[in-house]
Structure formats: C-alpha cells, structure tokens
Tab-separated table of C-alpha atoms in Angstrom:
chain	number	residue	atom	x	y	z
K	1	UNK	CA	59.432	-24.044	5.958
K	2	UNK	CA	56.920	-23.622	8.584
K	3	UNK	CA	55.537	-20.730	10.549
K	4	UNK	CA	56.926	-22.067	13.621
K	5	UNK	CA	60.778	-22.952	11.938
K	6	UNK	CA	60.267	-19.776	10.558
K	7	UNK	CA	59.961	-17.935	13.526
K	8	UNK	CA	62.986	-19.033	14.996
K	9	UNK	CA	65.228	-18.186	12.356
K	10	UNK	CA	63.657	-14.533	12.649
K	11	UNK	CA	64.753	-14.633	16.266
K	12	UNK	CA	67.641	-16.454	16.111
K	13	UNK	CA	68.592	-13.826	12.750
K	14	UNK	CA	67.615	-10.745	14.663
K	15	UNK	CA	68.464	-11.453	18.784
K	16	UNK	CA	71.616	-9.530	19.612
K	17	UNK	CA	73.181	-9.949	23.352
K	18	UNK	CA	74.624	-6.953	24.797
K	19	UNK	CA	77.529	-7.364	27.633
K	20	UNK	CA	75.093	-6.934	30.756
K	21	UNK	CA	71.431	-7.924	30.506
K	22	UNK	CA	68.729	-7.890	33.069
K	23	UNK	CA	67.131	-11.837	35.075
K	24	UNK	CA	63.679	-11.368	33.646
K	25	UNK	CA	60.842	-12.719	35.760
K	26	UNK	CA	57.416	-13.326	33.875
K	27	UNK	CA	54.363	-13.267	36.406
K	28	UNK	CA	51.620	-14.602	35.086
K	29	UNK	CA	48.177	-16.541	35.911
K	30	UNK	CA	45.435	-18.414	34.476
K	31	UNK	CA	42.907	-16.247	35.722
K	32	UNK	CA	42.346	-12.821	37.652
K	33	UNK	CA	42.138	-12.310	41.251
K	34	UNK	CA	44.481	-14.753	42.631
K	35	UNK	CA	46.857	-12.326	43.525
K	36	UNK	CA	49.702	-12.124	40.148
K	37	UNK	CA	50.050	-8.402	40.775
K	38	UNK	CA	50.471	-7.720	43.801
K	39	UNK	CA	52.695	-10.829	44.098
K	40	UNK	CA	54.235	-8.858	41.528
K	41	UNK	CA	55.172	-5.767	43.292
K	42	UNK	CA	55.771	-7.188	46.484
K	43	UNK	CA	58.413	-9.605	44.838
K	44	UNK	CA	60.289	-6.581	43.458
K	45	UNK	CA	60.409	-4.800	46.296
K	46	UNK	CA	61.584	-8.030	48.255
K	47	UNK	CA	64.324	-8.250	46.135
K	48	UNK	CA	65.456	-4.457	45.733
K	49	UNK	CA	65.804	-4.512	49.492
K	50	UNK	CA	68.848	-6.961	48.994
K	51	UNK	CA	70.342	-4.360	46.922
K	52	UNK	CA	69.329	-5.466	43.172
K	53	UNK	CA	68.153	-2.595	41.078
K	54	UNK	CA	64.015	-3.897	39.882
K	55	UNK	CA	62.172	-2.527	37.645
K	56	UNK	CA	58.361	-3.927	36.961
K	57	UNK	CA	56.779	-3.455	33.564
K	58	UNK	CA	52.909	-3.905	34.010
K	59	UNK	CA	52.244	-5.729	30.811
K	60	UNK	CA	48.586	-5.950	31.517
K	61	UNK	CA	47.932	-3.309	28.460
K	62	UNK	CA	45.339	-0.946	28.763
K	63	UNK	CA	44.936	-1.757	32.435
K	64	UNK	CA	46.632	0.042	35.690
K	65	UNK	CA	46.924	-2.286	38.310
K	66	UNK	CA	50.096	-1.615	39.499
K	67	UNK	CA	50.065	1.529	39.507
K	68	UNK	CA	46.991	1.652	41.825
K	69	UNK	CA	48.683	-0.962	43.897
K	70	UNK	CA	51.821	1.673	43.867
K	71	UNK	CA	49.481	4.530	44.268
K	72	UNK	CA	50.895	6.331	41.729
K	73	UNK	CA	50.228	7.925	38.156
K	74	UNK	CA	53.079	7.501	35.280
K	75	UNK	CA	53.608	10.847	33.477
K	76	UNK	CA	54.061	8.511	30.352
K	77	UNK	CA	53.809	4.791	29.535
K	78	UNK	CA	55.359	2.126	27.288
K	79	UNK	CA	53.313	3.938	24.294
K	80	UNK	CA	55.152	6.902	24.373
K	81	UNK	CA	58.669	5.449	24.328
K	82	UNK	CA	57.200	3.533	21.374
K	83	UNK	CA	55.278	6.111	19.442
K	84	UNK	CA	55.938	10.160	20.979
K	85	UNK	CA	59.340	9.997	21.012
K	86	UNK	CA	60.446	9.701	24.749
K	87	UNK	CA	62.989	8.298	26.244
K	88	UNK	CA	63.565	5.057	28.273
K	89	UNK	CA	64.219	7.124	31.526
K	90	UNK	CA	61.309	9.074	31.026
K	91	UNK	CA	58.931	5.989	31.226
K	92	UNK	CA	60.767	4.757	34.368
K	93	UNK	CA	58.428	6.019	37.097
K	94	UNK	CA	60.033	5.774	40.797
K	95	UNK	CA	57.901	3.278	43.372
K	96	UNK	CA	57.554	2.375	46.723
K	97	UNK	CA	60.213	0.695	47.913
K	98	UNK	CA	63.103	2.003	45.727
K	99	UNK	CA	62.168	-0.013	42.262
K	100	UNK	CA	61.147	1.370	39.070
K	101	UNK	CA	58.094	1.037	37.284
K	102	UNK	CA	57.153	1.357	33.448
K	103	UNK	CA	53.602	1.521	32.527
K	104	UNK	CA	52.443	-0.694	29.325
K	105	UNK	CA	49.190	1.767	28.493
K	106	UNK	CA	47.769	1.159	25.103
K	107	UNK	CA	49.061	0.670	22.060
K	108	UNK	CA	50.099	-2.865	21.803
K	109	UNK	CA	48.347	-3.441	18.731
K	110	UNK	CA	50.229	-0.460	16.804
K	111	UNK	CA	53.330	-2.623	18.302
K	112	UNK	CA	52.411	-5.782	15.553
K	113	UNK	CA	52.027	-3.292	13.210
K	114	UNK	CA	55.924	-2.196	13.129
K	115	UNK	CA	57.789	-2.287	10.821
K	116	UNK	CA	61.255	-4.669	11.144
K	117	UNK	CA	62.945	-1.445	11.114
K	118	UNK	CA	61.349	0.398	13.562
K	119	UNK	CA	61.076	-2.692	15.980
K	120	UNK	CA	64.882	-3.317	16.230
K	121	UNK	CA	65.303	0.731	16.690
K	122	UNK	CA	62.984	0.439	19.890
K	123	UNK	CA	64.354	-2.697	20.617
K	124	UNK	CA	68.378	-0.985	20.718
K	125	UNK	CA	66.597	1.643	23.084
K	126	UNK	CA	65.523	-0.527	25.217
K	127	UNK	CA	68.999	-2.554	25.604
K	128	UNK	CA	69.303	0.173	28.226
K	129	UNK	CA	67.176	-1.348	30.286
K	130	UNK	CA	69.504	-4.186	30.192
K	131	UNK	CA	72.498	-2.310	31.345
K	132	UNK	CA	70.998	-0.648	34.306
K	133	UNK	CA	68.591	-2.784	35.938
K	134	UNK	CA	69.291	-6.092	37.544
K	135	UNK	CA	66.071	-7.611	37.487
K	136	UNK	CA	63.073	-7.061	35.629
K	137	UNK	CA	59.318	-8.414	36.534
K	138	UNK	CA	57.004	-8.569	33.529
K	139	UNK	CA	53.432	-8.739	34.906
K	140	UNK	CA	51.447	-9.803	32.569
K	141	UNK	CA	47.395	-9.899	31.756
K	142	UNK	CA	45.651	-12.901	32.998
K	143	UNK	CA	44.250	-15.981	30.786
K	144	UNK	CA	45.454	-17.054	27.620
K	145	UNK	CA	45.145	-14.119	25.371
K	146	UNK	CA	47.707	-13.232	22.838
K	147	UNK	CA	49.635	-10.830	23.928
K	148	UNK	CA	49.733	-12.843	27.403
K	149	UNK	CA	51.014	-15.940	25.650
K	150	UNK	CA	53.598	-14.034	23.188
K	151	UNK	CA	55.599	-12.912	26.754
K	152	UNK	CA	55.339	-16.320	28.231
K	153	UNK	CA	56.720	-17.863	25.274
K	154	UNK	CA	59.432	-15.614	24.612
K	155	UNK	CA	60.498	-15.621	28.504
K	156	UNK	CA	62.989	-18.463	29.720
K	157	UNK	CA	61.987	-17.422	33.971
K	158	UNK	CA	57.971	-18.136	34.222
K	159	UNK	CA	55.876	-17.446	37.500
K	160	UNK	CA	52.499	-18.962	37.637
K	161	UNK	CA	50.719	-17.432	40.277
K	162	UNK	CA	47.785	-20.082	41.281
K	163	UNK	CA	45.717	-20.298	44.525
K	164	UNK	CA	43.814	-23.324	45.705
K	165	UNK	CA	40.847	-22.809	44.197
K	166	UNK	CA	39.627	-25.159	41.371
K	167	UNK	CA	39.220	-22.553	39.088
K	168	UNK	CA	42.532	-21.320	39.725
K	169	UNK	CA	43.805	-25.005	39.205
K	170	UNK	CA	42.093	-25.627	36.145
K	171	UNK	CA	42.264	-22.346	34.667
K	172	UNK	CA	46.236	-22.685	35.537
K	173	UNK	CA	46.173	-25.942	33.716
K	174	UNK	CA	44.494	-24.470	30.513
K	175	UNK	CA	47.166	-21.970	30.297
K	176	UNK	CA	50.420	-24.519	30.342
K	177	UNK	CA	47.576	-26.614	27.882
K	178	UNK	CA	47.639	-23.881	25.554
K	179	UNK	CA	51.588	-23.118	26.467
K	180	UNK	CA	52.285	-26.903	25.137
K	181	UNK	CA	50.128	-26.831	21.943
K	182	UNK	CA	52.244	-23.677	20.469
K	183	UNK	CA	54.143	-25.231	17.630
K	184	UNK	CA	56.564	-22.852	18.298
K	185	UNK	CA	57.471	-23.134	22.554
K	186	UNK	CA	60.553	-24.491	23.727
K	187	UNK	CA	60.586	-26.220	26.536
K	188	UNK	CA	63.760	-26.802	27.169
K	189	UNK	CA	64.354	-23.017	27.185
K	190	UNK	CA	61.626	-22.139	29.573
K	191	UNK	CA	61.592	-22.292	33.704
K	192	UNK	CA	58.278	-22.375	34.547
K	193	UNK	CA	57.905	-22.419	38.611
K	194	UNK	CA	54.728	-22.407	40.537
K	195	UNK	CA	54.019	-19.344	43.314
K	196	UNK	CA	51.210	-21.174	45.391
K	197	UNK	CA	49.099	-17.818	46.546
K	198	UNK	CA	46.540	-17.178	49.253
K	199	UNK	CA	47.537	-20.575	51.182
K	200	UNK	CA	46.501	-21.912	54.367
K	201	UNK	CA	49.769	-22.948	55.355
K	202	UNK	CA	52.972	-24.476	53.564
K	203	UNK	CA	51.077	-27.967	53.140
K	204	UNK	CA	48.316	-26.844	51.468
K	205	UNK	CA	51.047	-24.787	48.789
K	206	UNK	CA	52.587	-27.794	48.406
K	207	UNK	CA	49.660	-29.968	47.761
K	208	UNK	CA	48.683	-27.695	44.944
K	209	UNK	CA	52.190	-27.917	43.735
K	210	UNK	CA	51.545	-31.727	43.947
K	211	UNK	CA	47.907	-31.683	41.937
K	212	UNK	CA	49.362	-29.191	38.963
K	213	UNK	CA	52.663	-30.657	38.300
K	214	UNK	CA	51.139	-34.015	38.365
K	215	UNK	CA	48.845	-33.217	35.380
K	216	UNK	CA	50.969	-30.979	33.845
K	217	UNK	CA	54.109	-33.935	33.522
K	218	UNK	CA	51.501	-36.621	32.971
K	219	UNK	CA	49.715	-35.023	30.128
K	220	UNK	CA	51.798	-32.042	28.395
K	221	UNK	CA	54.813	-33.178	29.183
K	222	UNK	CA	55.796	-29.441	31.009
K	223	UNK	CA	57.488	-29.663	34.352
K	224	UNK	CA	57.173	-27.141	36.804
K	225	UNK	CA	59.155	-26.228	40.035
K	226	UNK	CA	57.416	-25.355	43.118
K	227	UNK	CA	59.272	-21.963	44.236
K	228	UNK	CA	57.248	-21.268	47.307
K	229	UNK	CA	53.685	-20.411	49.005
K	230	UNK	CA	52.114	-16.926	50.397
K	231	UNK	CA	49.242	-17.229	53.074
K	232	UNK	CA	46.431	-16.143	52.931
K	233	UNK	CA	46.473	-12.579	54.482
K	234	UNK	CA	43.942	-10.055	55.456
K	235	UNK	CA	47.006	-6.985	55.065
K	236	UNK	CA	46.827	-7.478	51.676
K	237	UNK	CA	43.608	-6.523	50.836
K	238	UNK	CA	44.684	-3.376	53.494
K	239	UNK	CA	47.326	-2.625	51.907
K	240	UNK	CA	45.679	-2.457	48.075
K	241	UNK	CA	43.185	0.253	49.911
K	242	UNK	CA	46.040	2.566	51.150
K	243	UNK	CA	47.700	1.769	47.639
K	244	UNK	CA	50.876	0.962	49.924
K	245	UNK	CA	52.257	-2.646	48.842
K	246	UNK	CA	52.422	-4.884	52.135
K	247	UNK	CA	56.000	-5.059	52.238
K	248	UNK	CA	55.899	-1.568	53.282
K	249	UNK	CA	52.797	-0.763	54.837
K	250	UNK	CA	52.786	-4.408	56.624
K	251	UNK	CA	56.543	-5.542	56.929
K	252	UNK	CA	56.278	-7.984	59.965
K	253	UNK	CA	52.686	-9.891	57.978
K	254	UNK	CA	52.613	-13.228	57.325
K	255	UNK	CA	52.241	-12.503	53.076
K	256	UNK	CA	55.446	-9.904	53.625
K	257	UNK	CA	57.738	-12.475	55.255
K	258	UNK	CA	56.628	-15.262	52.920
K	259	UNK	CA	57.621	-13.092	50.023
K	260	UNK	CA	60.774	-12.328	51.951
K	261	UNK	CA	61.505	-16.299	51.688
K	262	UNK	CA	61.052	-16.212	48.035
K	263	UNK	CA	62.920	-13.473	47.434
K	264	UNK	CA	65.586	-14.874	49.331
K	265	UNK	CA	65.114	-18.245	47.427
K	266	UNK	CA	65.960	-16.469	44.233
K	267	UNK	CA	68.797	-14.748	45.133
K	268	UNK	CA	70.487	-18.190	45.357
K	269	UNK	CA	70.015	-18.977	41.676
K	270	UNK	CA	71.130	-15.398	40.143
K	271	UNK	CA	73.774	-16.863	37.792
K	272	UNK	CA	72.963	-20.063	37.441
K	273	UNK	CA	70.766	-20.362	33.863
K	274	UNK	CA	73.805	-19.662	31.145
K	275	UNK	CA	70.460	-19.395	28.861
K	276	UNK	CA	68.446	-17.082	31.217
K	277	UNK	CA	71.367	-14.419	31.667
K	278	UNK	CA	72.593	-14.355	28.231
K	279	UNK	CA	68.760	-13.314	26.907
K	280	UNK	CA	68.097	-10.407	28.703
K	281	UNK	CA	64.809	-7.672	28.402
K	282	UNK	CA	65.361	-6.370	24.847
K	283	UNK	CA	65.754	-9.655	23.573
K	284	UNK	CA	62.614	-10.656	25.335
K	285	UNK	CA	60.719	-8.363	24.381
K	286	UNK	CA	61.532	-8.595	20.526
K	287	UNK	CA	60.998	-11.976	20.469
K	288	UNK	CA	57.468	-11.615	21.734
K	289	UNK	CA	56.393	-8.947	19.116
K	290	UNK	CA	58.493	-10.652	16.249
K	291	UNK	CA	56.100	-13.815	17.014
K	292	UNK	CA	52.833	-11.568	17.378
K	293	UNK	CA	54.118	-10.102	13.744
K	294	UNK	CA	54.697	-13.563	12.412
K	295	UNK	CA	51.390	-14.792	13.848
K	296	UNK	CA	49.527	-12.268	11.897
C-alpha cells in the first residue's frame, strides 16, 4: 500500500460528519503581498453583513496579520485550545464587523507530533465550530510550504488570490504545479476559483483569469473558476494603517463594493456542493494534520 492510498484510508477511517457543519473557504496565494489577507477579512465581513455567522482562522502560524488588519490582540490563540487547556469560545476573539476571529500562534509543529488520540479529542472540540458558525475562512501562509499545502489539500472550497503581476502569475502557477504533483490531491474533490486582486478594471481580472487557467488546464490538468476581480485601491492601504478593514472604514470604495459582488456571488452557491457541506471545519482540519503526520 502506498503513502498516498494509505492516507486516505486514515481519513476516510477517522472523518466523522456531524449534523450541521460550517462552508469552509481556503484563501490562499502563491506569494505575499498581493492582498490574500485582507481579501480575507474583507470577504468575511462581506458576507456576515448578509446575516451568516464568519469566523476567520489566520492560519499563517507564527504570524499576526489579521489581527493587525483587525486591530486587535487575541487573549489566546489556536495553541492554547490545543495545548493549555482552553476552550473553543475562549479562542474566538470578536472583530470588526460582527465575525469572529481565532488566532493560529505557534505551535503547529507540536500539532504533527499528536498523538491519534489526542488529535481526534481536539478534533471533537472543534466540531463546535461546525455547529455554530456558518462559514469559516482559513487564511493561510503564502507559497508552497507545508503546512500551506496540507490546508489546501484537505479543503474542497480554494481561493487563489493572484494580482497581475508576473510574479504573482508564475508564483500562482508553481503553487497549483506543486498542488498537482501531490500523489495524494483529489481533484475532483477540490474547487479551486481564482480572486483576481489589485485590478485595473474587470478586463484586466479576466485576462489573468484567461493566462492562469489556460496553463493550468493545458499542463496540470487543474481547472479553475474565475469568481471575481478587486481594483486596485488606494483605501486599502488606508485602511491597513487605521487597522480598520475597508469594508468599514471605506464602505462606498471601489475594493469594498467589489468584495460586496463576491460576496454576493457566493451566497448563490451555499448548498450547492453535496461534497463541500457534508465535510465541514473539524473534518478539514484533521485531514490536514493526519497528512502532515503521515508525511513525516
């Protein structure tokens, strides 16, 4: 049997569904700086304004960037509902806009390190997640590290966040590259949708749309679906300094009401993926440390 047939059977063995579970949304990017964060934030407060209960778990490990972005400082993180004994609603920190947030801190590396055991006890915990929240953002690190790659595999609702740029493009490209040569990624499972960020209008989202699904068909074999473009917008960068997202400190920008459109965009498709809603956050997130154990 090998590693990769292996590590189904694990998941497939150890995945329970309970009766309500969360849409997960992975955000993720090839590289830093074009914008996965804050499209991030701004995306869950988008869609908490039509009345869904979001919750973002920055991911990044180690890092803060959304709390900056939210301005605020988490009492406790991710690492102490794993390790010091706290609870699931004491790592949910209120954030602008009426969403929750859960900050990832340290510790992932302790997380591989689990026992079986003590993995599906954290996991049961956070099956509450599942029955409270409607939606859940994971934003992850940037690039193609590990930890990155375990959420993006184990996630069936992808965002790739990718500006114009040619770095962005190819470093975009290098990600669903190293997305196709896993052994163990299913494509059939996975959505994988393209957020065009820091546009000059919708034509130039869509020709990037155009250039990366090209490639990415032609060569790996990966569709993607375009799901929509933000502009290029000077708020933003305003709105990181006050530490206010720019659907609140900017409502009426041109970023805001593009995100608005997304948002809106997604709420048509809530039920549709039989595969998405029966997976849910705790399932999610198992299956990304069961393959980090299995990986070594």
């Amino acid at each position: 049997m090998d590693q990769a047939e292996n590590l189904r059977n694990i998941i497939k063995k150890e995945n329970a569904v309970p009766k309500h579970v969360s849409r997960v949304m992975t955000v993720t990017s090839g590289k830093g700086g074009v914008g996965k964060s804050s499209v991030s934030v701004n995306l869950a407060i988008a869609l908490a304004k039509r009345g869904k209960k979001v919750v973002v778990l920055d991911a990044d490990f180690g890092l803060a960037n959304i709390e900056i972005m939210l301005g605020i400082h988490p009492k406790y993180t991710l690492a102490d509902l794993m390790f010091n004994g706290k609870t699931l609603s004491d790592v949910i920190t209120a954030g602008e806009g009426d969403i929750g947030f859960i900050s990832g801190g340290s510790g992932i590396r302790e997380m591989t390190e689990l026992s079986q055991a003590e993995l599906s006890n954290l996991t049961a915990r956070l099956r509450k997640l599942d029955s409270v929240a409607d939606i859940i953002i994971i934003d992850t690190g940037a690039g193609i590290s590990g930890n990155v790659m375990e959420f993006i595999m184990s996630s069936s609702e992808v965002f790739l966040v990718a500006t114009p740029e040619p770095t962005s493009i190819t470093d975009a490209y290098a990600l669903l590259k190293t997305l196709g040569r896993r052994p163990d990624f299913i494509k059939e499972r996975s959505s994988i949708k393209l957020i065009a960020n820091k546009v000059v209008d919708t034509n130039d989202g869509l020709e990037l749309y155009s250039k990366l699904s090209g490639v990415s068909e032609k060569f790996l074999d990966i569709p993607l679906q375009y799901t929509g473009a933000v502009p290029f917008d000077a708020n933003i960068s305003r709105s990181v300094m006050k530490q206010v997202p720019v659907m609140i400190s900017y409502p009426s920008s041109p970023s805001a009401i593009a995100i608005e459109k997304i948002a809106e965009s997604l709420m048509g498709d809530m039920n549709v993926d039989p595969t998405r809603v029966d997976r849910g956050f705790a399932a999610i997130f198992k299956e990304a440390f069961t393959r980090a154990k299995v990986r070594g």
